[in-house]
Amino acid sequence: MVAYISMGEAHRRITEYLTRFSDAVSYQDGKSLSRLLSVSSNSAVLLSLADALNIYQDANRVIRQSEKYSQYADIIVPIFRALQSYRLRNLVESYVAFEKASNAFIQEFRNWESAWALEALYLIAYEIRILAERADIELASIGKTPEKLKGAGSFLMKVFGVLAGKGPKRVGALYVTCQLFKTYFKLGTVHLCRSVIRSIETARIFDFEEFPVRDKVTYMYYTGRLEVYNENFPAADHKLSYALTHCDAKKDANIRMILKYLIPVKLSIGILPRTLLLENFNLNEYSEVVLALKRGDLRLLRHALQEHEDRFLRSGVYLVLEKLELQVYQRLVKKIYIMQKQKDPNKAHQIKLDVIVKALKWLEMDMDVDEVECIMSILIYKNLMKGYFAHKSKVVVLSKQDPFPKLNGKPVNS
Amino acid sequence: MNQGESTDTITSIEKHQINDSQQVHGSSYFSPNCAVASWNTQGENHSLRENGVLSNSGYNHDQLVEPTLKNVQDGMSSAPVVSTSSSIPANVAQGYGGYAAYPNTDPYGYSSTGYAAYYNQYQPQPSQYQQQPSQYQPQSNQYQQQSDQYQQQTNQSYPHHVGAYQNTGAPYQPLSSIQNTGSYAGPASYSNTYYNPGDYQTSGSYTSGNYGTQTNLWDGGQYATYSSHQYQNYTQDSNSAYSSTTAVATPQYQQPYKQWEDYYNQTQTEVSCAPGTENISVSVAYSLNSSVPSGSTAYTAPSNQMPTAYTPLWRPESSSSEMTSMQGGYSLLDACKTWRKLEESAAVGSLCSEDDPISGNTPEGYWKHGASAFQHDPPNAVQPHAQKPQDVIPAYESSQNQQSSTFSQGSTALYPASYQVSQSHPSSFQAVSQPCEPLDSRKASKLQIPTNPRIASNLPSSQSKIDKDGSMTSAAAKPAYISVPMQKPNAKVIPHEEADPMLKPVMFPKSLRGYVERALARCKNDRQKAACQAIMKEVITKATADGTLYTKDWDIEPLFPMPDSIAVDKDDTHSQLQTSAMPKSKSPSRRAKSRWEPIPEEKVVDKSSDISPGTAKYGGWNNKKFSGGKIENKDNFGTKFSVTYQKSLGKNAARPAKKQRLGEDLNAADDGETSSDSDKEPSLTKYYSAATALADSPEEKKRRENRSKRFDKGNGNRAEKTNIRAKDVGAGNLYARRASAVVLSRTFDESGSRAVEDIDWDALTVKGTCQEIEKRYLRLTSAPDPATVRPEEVLEKALLMVQNSQKNYLYKCDQLKSIRQDLTVQHIRNELTVKVYETHARLAIEVGDLPEYNQGPPVSNVQEAGRSDGVGAWGDSSTVDIRLSADAKKDKAVKHALSVRSAVTSGNYVMFFRLYKTAPNLNTLLMDLYVEKMRYAAVKCMLRSYRPTVPVSYLSQILGFTNALPTSEASDEKELDAVEECMEWLKAHGACLISDGSGETLLDTKELPFPFTNGSSALFVYWQLVRSFIAFLCEEHEWGSIEVAANNRDNE
């Protein structure tokens, strides 16, 4: 099909692109401009342009013919190359060229007083990440070190620097930040997020509320995840809840992504989700966990963790869920306590260690007295249980008042 | 002034460019006003010079005359003023003032980058400005990249450089990272930072005094070299900064000016390590600039030139000497002090003679020279030092004369040959003052080698080089040029004339014409232009040859990097040395993409030491050089090396350097060198020993033995073997050997010049020939040199040496890393590999160096390497991830590790100590790290939850004091001991113990003076470990099937 394009046609397409480009710039039409830059969008216009470029080798001369175009040659020439390479599925080259174009673009962008080109800049930030990811896949497939995404990260950082100022462009900073987050999370270098977060949250030039909602939600999602990572559950709860409440209710996939982290966080502060929620968002991996917490069923919890180990580990919530074990123990002891209370209210607050060991045996948890003693001690220590342990008689003596305090949104003491 | 506002970390870039520059600058001076003023002027001057020397010298002049005007304006306003002559994009850059010029000089390694300034200078025409945006871009890149770091660092100026270095390539990165870690605190000279990161670093460490040690310990020689460079620079800086306060207004201007010159120089030298050709060309540009003998520009130009020319000379020198001399920062400090003094005097001298730029500056150059000589002395005491200040004086005079003559278009024999004063200078020295010769030559070689082979060419004794004439200037273009080469001026001319028609764009496609224009436009001066033409000629010839001349899209064809100064220099020298013109020989063709070219500085040093003050030795040097080039193999790292040299080889029968082609020959050559290295040992030894004192004395040996015994006891089976083997290794002459190893390794690391990313490591698998047991770790920045890679047997010895060494952990870590490196480059993956990794892991665990431990390779790597119980080390305990394959999970050690992890996670101390008792492999060692913490946590927990008492015997059993289970009778006694121990421990931590009637000791949990506070923080550290590991695992998708054998090392 490529071969059928005549030189004239190719020339026409190229000129048309150039015209559109320079028009978009002169009319300050960020939207159209961004459309012209989206290399990976596979839009028909760009694809046909790429074909034309592959035919018509001398596109650069066309660019340089007119002052109108040649002033943007630094952007357009590499863009052309990126398009060409992209069309030929040479993603690494495409990325490299695109990065070059992007650099030229932000150079221009700096000189534009108003923020009209933010849209285009967003697109560049997005494209560079996407192209880098694809280029890395390509690199990996030929056995080379995938490093382009890293490069994209530093480029995005540069873009952030361009936006992080006092002018009207600063509202774009959060978008770039989110792209950075995505990059860093993908790269596994989340520690790099810290500097960006710091500047977003502390710099006076930024007013968080001023940013677009879309970006705020994304930002909160990622920072919430980071907080999960740091096991700072109250903060994680706050951020993820913010993301959840501000997220477009129609975007199920996004809500699900948020819930994936919010649920473990809520669980660890003692708040259980409704079954319906889990079902609606297809988060069934949590349903057993929730059930285990309700029943005090250690075996079920361990089983659930094992079954979805991979998934939990990948999302980074495994450790969070693992910590629910103590709550399960608490629940179990509480059940024993309630049963004893039904039998003999007077002696209910004294629970023999043997009983607990036996209960665990039924759950096929092979734990001896020492270990259970240790667990009880930890429960008391972490204030999941009020009372004390008498070593001599091997009895847990529970407080008569509120022996099993609820977490009520507070994390387990540690 | 609005500069102040920019303290915010995040301000717009534009702001940064301007504000930072000023701000930073101000901070470096004591009196901000004066400082800024002078700085501004400086900056303007520079940019002006860059932009308009040729076109607009009058303008330049204005700037100089009206410093005050500039001063009043802050960066913003001054920029427009300056830029009236240039386009808008240029303005932004010029906001930098001096900076604008600076980034250009920097070799980013990207071909298109640094030429903006030259561009301007060349011919300011509107059309050229089109290119400017892109040219400035690199600059901005730089800027932004810093901004990454910028965020992290409060310092503004600092990041700038980091960015620059990132661009230049991998080797620099370490440097920057060091900076991050180490010397951030340095308050003094941020202005330096602006220009180069090293400066900043140095300044920081300068204050702290740690600097030298730091670098040496952690970095390869290369970095060390750099830093020392910078160090000098720093001193110089401070010198001017301090003295400037006292100086009168006019001097002030002058001085900073020089200072900046120095910066430029600095950049050059530094850059030179990077393979960036551009860089080199930059240096040429500078000197060229000044040496253009036009009367009107003479004033500015020479003043610039002299420092430029001289500084490179002494700087590398001194740095190298320092390197050799000491690791410790103290010597550096001393040296710097000397330096400063000298500098000051030099500065004074130059100030006085401001009117006469040449004489004024020359003294400085001279002084610097002297300084370097001085400095050089102590470290290299062994070597004959002909050069003393007194000696230098005649030399200096002569050189001065020569220079002046040069300026007046003089065709003095020695001087004129190269425009680059730096080169010619040494030679002139040689000629004039005999006593100086050896030293000079050495200097010269030292200085230049780093960048390229030009040194050799510079030396009269060296064999005739390849002729570079391809890159020669067209005769017509530069009359001055012709006159310069006194000896064989004509040789060049011919080729040029040939080249010219080639270059005529008449019959070429338009795009090609554009290409040529673009290329030429970059040239700053005639000389460069000539070189460019030569390159282009080649490019075009090639294109014609393969028929792509008309098909190629010249518009998108990247410009070749600017011809190096090397090339140019070579040309010069050639003209001098070589009678037979080789019109056909190619000039350096397009450069490979390698961005940096490590400087084989060390090599130079040792080489030079071998060289006695004769002539013939330089041939040897050449060989060496070639070997370096050879290693690069097919990849054209600097085109000059491979292309030119090889070519020259072909043509030059006389050349002994055939080795280049043959690996074996190479090795032989290197071996020879190795042996020669030993001559050098004394000084090198000193250098190395600064970090860890080591003696071969008997006591030393004894201690060593003792230590290995201790080792034995502590670690049982594992130490035994090593202990025995230790004997064969012996305390030996490790010292000396290490010294030479250092040299070698440095050579090794620096010889390459190809960008790391371009290297196909697999293809470069080498078989090591190095017999040194000790070798410092240097991050490999190029293809490995077999001569510096140790073969397996030697590595085995090295491992033993490390295992038995009683030096500190840092030393061992360094050694182990180098062993690992050698293993890697030789693709050795066997028992030894596992052992090395295990040893490293174990050491890291022993000293509790978790970060290093974590840096260890993922378990899979080691396992794949061969013996699968490598897990013993890196697969230990909590670090083993949870996502191991099912097979792996069945392994005892791994299972154990997983259980430990979960025990620690849940705080289950009972489980933890049970696991502790049954730990396989090295798990015990790793767990040792947490035993105390777990005990703390456990007792803390029990104190809260148990009432009223807990028997100590129970505690001792639960908390792992008792080794055996309480039921076994044989261990009764032991158990008692354990209880005792437990009591001791509890008491030591302030627990309240009571005893009941039956003689049972109890822990009273009602009393709570128990200061169990640090347990949690300790656990926190552990958390970091676990978390980071899991994070790593989560990212690691290719974990796949890991096979873990059940046989454990402990079974041995």
Coordinates of N, CA, C and O in Angstrom, one line a residue, chain B residues 547-650:
Chain B
G547 N 27.5 5.3 -2.9 CA 26.4 5.7 -3.7 C 25.2 6.3 -2.9 O 24.1 6.4 -3.4
T548 N 25.5 6.7 -1.7 CA 24.4 7.2 -1.0 C 24.4 8.7 -1.0 O 23.6 9.4 -0.3
L549 N 25.3 9.2 -1.8 CA 25.4 10.7 -1.8 C 24.1 11.4 -2.1 O 23.7 12.4 -1.5
Y550 N 23.5 10.8 -3.1 CA 22.2 11.5 -3.5 C 21.0 11.0 -2.8 O 20.0 11.6 -2.9
T551 N 21.1 9.8 -2.3 CA 20.0 9.3 -1.7 C 19.8 9.6 -0.2 O 18.8 9.6 0.4
K552 N 20.9 9.8 0.4 CA 20.9 10.1 1.8 C 20.2 11.4 2.1 O 20.2 12.3 1.3
D553 N 19.5 11.3 3.2 CA 18.8 12.5 3.6 C 19.8 13.4 4.4 O 19.9 13.2 5.6
W554 N 20.4 14.2 3.8 CA 21.4 15.0 4.5 C 20.8 15.9 5.5 O 21.5 16.3 6.5
D555 N 19.6 16.2 5.3 CA 19.0 17.1 6.3 C 18.9 16.5 7.7 O 19.0 17.2 8.7
I556 N 18.6 15.2 7.6 CA 18.5 14.6 8.9 C 19.8 14.0 9.4 O 19.9 13.5 10.5
E557 N 20.7 14.0 8.5 CA 21.9 13.4 8.8 C 22.6 14.1 10.0 O 22.7 15.3 9.9
P558 N 22.8 13.4 11.1 CA 23.4 14.1 12.2 C 24.8 14.7 11.8 O 25.5 14.0 11.1
L559 N 25.0 15.8 12.3 CA 26.4 16.3 12.1 C 27.4 15.5 12.8 O 27.1 15.0 13.9
F560 N 28.5 15.4 12.2 CA 29.6 14.7 12.9 C 30.0 15.6 14.1 O 29.8 16.9 14.0
P561 N 30.5 15.0 15.1 CA 31.0 15.8 16.2 C 32.1 16.8 15.7 O 32.8 16.5 14.7
M562 N 32.3 17.8 16.4 CA 33.4 18.7 16.0 C 34.7 18.0 16.1 O 34.9 17.1 17.0
P563 N 35.5 18.3 15.2 CA 36.8 17.6 15.2 C 37.5 17.9 16.5 O 37.4 19.0 17.0
D564 N 38.2 17.0 16.9 CA 38.8 17.2 18.2 C 40.0 18.1 18.1 O 40.7 18.3 17.1
S565 N 40.3 18.6 19.2 CA 41.5 19.3 19.3 C 42.7 18.3 19.0 O 43.7 18.7 18.5
I566 N 42.4 17.1 19.4 CA 43.4 16.1 19.1 C 43.7 16.1 17.7 O 44.9 16.2 17.3
A567 N 42.7 16.0 16.9 CA 42.9 15.9 15.5 C 43.8 17.1 15.1 O 44.8 17.0 14.4
V568 N 43.3 18.2 15.5 CA 44.0 19.4 15.1 C 45.4 19.4 15.6 O 46.3 19.7 14.9
D569 N 45.5 19.0 16.8 CA 46.8 19.0 17.4 C 47.7 18.1 16.6 O 48.8 18.5 16.3
K570 N 47.1 17.0 16.3 CA 47.9 16.1 15.6 C 48.4 16.7 14.4 O 49.6 16.5 14.0
D571 N 47.5 17.3 13.8 CA 47.9 17.9 12.5 C 49.1 18.8 12.7 O 50.0 18.7 12.0
D572 N 48.9 19.5 13.7 CA 50.0 20.4 13.9 C 51.3 19.7 14.1 O 52.3 20.0 13.4
T573 N 51.2 18.8 15.0 CA 52.5 18.1 15.2 C 53.0 17.4 14.0 O 54.2 17.4 13.7
H574 N 52.0 17.0 13.3 CA 52.5 16.3 12.1 C 53.2 17.2 11.2 O 54.2 16.9 10.6
S575 N 52.6 18.3 11.1 CA 53.2 19.2 10.2 C 54.7 19.4 10.7 O 55.6 19.5 9.9
Q576 N 54.8 19.4 11.9 CA 56.1 19.5 12.5 C 57.0 18.3 12.2 O 58.1 18.4 11.8
L577 N 56.4 17.2 12.5 CA 57.2 16.1 12.5 C 57.3 15.3 11.2 O 58.3 14.7 10.9
Q578 N 56.3 15.5 10.5 CA 56.2 14.6 9.3 C 56.5 15.3 8.0 O 55.9 16.2 7.7
T579 N 57.4 14.7 7.3 CA 57.7 15.4 6.1 C 56.8 14.9 5.0 O 56.3 15.7 4.2
S580 N 56.6 13.6 5.0 CA 55.8 13.1 3.9 C 54.3 13.4 4.1 O 53.7 13.0 5.0
A581 N 53.8 14.1 3.2 CA 52.4 14.4 3.3 C 51.6 13.2 2.8 O 52.0 12.6 1.9
M582 N 50.7 12.9 3.5 CA 49.8 11.8 3.1 C 48.5 12.3 2.8 O 47.6 12.3 3.7
P583 N 48.3 12.7 1.7 CA 47.1 13.4 1.3 C 45.9 12.5 1.5 O 44.8 13.0 1.8
K584 N 46.1 11.3 1.3 CA 44.9 10.4 1.4 C 44.4 10.0 2.7 O 43.3 9.6 2.9
S585 N 45.3 10.1 3.6 CA 44.9 9.6 4.9 C 43.7 10.3 5.4 O 43.6 11.5 5.2
K586 N 42.9 9.6 6.1 CA 41.7 10.2 6.4 C 41.8 10.9 7.7 O 42.5 10.6 8.6
S587 N 41.0 11.9 7.8 CA 40.9 12.6 9.1 C 40.0 11.7 9.9 O 39.3 10.8 9.4
P588 N 39.9 12.0 11.1 CA 39.0 11.3 11.9 C 37.6 11.3 11.3 O 37.1 12.4 11.1
S589 N 37.1 10.2 11.1 CA 35.8 10.2 10.5 C 34.8 10.4 11.6 O 35.1 10.7 12.8
R590 N 33.6 10.2 11.3 CA 32.6 10.5 12.3 C 32.8 9.6 13.5 O 33.1 8.5 13.5
R591 N 32.5 10.3 14.5 CA 32.8 9.7 15.8 C 31.7 8.7 16.2 O 30.5 9.0 15.9
A592 N 32.1 7.8 16.9 CA 31.0 6.9 17.4 C 30.2 7.6 18.4 O 30.6 8.7 18.8
K593 N 29.2 7.0 18.9 CA 28.4 7.7 19.8 C 28.9 7.7 21.2 O 28.3 8.3 22.1
S594 N 30.0 7.1 21.4 CA 30.4 7.1 22.8 C 30.5 8.5 23.3 O 31.0 9.4 22.7
R595 N 30.1 8.6 24.5 CA 30.0 10.0 25.0 C 31.2 10.3 25.8 O 31.4 11.5 26.1
W596 N 31.8 9.4 26.3 CA 32.9 9.8 27.1 C 34.1 8.9 26.8 O 33.9 7.7 26.5
E597 N 35.1 9.4 27.1 CA 36.3 8.6 26.8 C 37.1 8.7 28.1 O 37.7 9.8 28.4
P598 N 37.1 7.7 28.8 CA 37.9 7.8 30.1 C 39.3 8.1 29.8 O 39.9 7.7 28.8
I599 N 39.8 8.9 30.7 CA 41.2 9.2 30.5 C 42.1 8.2 31.1 O 42.0 7.9 32.3
P600 N 43.0 7.7 30.3 CA 43.9 6.8 30.9 C 45.0 7.5 31.6 O 46.2 7.4 31.3
E601 N 44.7 8.3 32.5 CA 45.7 9.2 33.1 C 46.7 8.4 33.8 O 47.9 8.6 33.7
E602 N 46.2 7.5 34.6 CA 47.1 6.7 35.4 C 48.2 6.1 34.6 O 49.3 6.0 34.9
K603 N 47.7 5.6 33.5 CA 48.6 5.0 32.6 C 49.7 5.9 32.3 O 50.9 5.5 32.3
V604 N 49.3 7.0 32.0 CA 50.3 8.0 31.6 C 51.3 8.1 32.7 O 52.5 8.1 32.5
V605 N 50.8 8.2 33.9 CA 51.7 8.4 35.0 C 52.7 7.3 35.0 O 53.9 7.5 35.1
D606 N 52.2 6.1 35.0 CA 53.2 5.0 35.2 C 54.2 5.0 34.0 O 55.3 4.7 34.1
K607 N 53.6 5.2 32.9 CA 54.4 5.2 31.7 C 55.5 6.2 31.9 O 56.7 5.9 31.7
S608 N 55.1 7.3 32.2 CA 56.1 8.4 32.2 C 57.2 8.0 33.2 O 58.3 8.4 33.1
S609 N 56.8 7.4 34.3 CA 57.8 7.1 35.3 C 58.8 6.1 34.7 O 60.0 6.2 35.0
D610 N 58.3 5.3 33.8 CA 59.3 4.4 33.2 C 60.2 5.1 32.3 O 61.4 4.7 32.2
I611 N 59.7 6.1 31.8 CA 60.5 6.8 30.8 C 61.6 7.6 31.4 O 61.4 8.4 32.3
S612 N 62.8 7.3 31.0 CA 63.9 8.1 31.5 C 64.0 9.2 30.4 O 63.4 9.1 29.3
P613 N 64.7 10.2 30.8 CA 64.6 11.4 30.0 C 65.2 11.3 28.6 O 66.0 12.1 28.1
G614 N 65.0 10.2 28.0 CA 65.5 10.1 26.6 C 64.4 10.4 25.7 O 63.3 10.8 26.0
T615 N 64.6 10.0 24.5 CA 63.6 10.2 23.5 C 62.8 9.0 23.2 O 61.6 9.0 23.0
A616 N 63.6 7.9 23.1 CA 63.0 6.7 22.6 C 61.8 6.2 23.3 O 61.0 5.5 22.7
K617 N 61.6 6.5 24.5 CA 60.6 5.9 25.3 C 59.2 6.2 24.7 O 58.3 5.5 25.0
Y618 N 59.1 7.2 24.1 CA 57.8 7.5 23.7 C 57.2 6.5 22.8 O 56.0 6.4 22.8
G619 N 58.0 5.9 22.1 CA 57.5 4.8 21.3 C 56.7 3.8 22.2 O 55.6 3.4 21.9
G620 N 57.3 3.6 23.3 CA 56.6 2.7 24.3 C 55.3 3.3 24.6 O 54.3 2.6 24.7
W621 N 55.3 4.5 24.8 CA 54.0 5.1 25.2 C 53.0 4.8 24.1 O 51.9 4.5 24.4
N622 N 53.5 5.0 23.0 CA 52.5 4.8 21.9 C 51.9 3.4 21.9 O 50.7 3.3 21.8
N623 N 52.8 2.5 22.2 CA 52.2 1.2 22.2 C 51.1 1.1 23.2 O 50.1 0.5 23.0
K624 N 51.4 1.6 24.3 CA 50.4 1.5 25.3 C 49.1 2.1 24.8 O 48.1 1.6 25.0
K625 N 49.3 3.2 24.3 CA 48.1 3.8 23.8 C 47.3 2.9 22.9 O 46.2 2.7 23.0
F626 N 48.1 2.3 22.1 CA 47.4 1.4 21.2 C 46.8 0.3 21.8 O 45.7 -0.1 21.5
S627 N 47.4 -0.2 22.8 CA 46.8 -1.3 23.5 C 45.4 -0.8 24.0 O 44.4 -1.5 23.9
G628 N 45.4 0.3 24.5 CA 44.2 0.9 24.9 C 43.2 0.9 23.8 O 42.1 0.4 24.0
G629 N 43.6 1.3 22.7 CA 42.7 1.4 21.6 C 42.2 0.0 21.2 O 41.1 -0.2 20.9
K630 N 43.1 -0.8 21.3 CA 42.8 -2.2 20.8 C 41.7 -2.8 21.6 O 40.8 -3.5 21.0
I631 N 41.7 -2.6 22.8 CA 40.7 -3.2 23.6 C 39.3 -2.8 23.1 O 38.4 -3.6 23.2
E632 N 39.3 -1.7 22.7 CA 38.0 -1.2 22.2 C 37.5 -2.1 21.1 O 36.3 -2.2 20.8
N633 N 38.4 -2.8 20.5 CA 38.0 -3.7 19.4 C 37.3 -2.9 18.3 O 37.7 -1.8 18.0
K634 N 36.4 -3.6 17.7 CA 35.8 -3.0 16.5 C 35.1 -1.7 16.7 O 34.9 -1.0 15.8
D635 N 34.8 -1.4 17.9 CA 34.0 -0.2 18.0 C 34.9 1.0 17.9 O 35.9 1.1 18.6
N636 N 34.5 1.8 17.1 CA 35.2 3.0 17.0 C 34.9 3.8 18.2 O 33.9 4.5 18.3
F637 N 35.6 3.7 19.2 CA 35.4 4.7 20.2 C 36.1 5.8 19.6 O 36.2 5.9 18.4
G638 N 36.8 6.6 20.1 CA 37.2 7.8 19.4 C 37.7 7.4 18.0 O 38.5 6.5 17.9
T639 N 37.2 8.0 17.1 CA 37.6 7.7 15.8 C 39.1 7.8 15.7 O 39.7 7.2 14.9
K640 N 39.5 8.7 16.4 CA 40.9 9.0 16.3 C 41.8 7.8 16.6 O 42.8 7.5 16.0
F641 N 41.3 7.2 17.7 CA 42.1 6.1 18.1 C 42.2 5.0 17.1 O 43.2 4.7 16.5
S642 N 41.0 4.5 16.9 CA 41.1 3.3 16.1 C 41.4 3.7 14.6 O 42.3 3.2 14.0
V643 N 40.6 4.6 14.1 CA 40.7 4.9 12.7 C 42.1 5.4 12.4 O 42.9 4.8 11.7
T644 N 42.4 6.5 13.1 CA 43.6 7.1 12.7 C 44.8 6.3 13.0 O 45.7 6.2 12.2
Y645 N 44.7 5.7 14.1 CA 45.9 5.0 14.5 C 46.1 3.8 13.6 O 47.2 3.5 13.2
Q646 N 45.1 3.1 13.4 CA 45.2 2.0 12.6 C 45.8 2.3 11.3 O 46.7 1.7 10.7
K647 N 45.2 3.3 10.8 CA 45.6 3.8 9.5 C 47.0 4.1 9.5 O 47.8 3.7 8.7
S648 N 47.4 4.8 10.5 CA 48.7 5.2 10.6 C 49.6 4.0 10.6 O 50.7 4.0 10.0
L649 N 49.2 3.1 11.3 CA 50.0 1.9 11.4 C 50.2 1.3 10.0 O 51.3 1.0 9.7
G650 N 49.2 1.2 9.4 CA 49.3 0.7 8.0 C 50.3 1.5 7.2 O 51.2 0.9 6.6

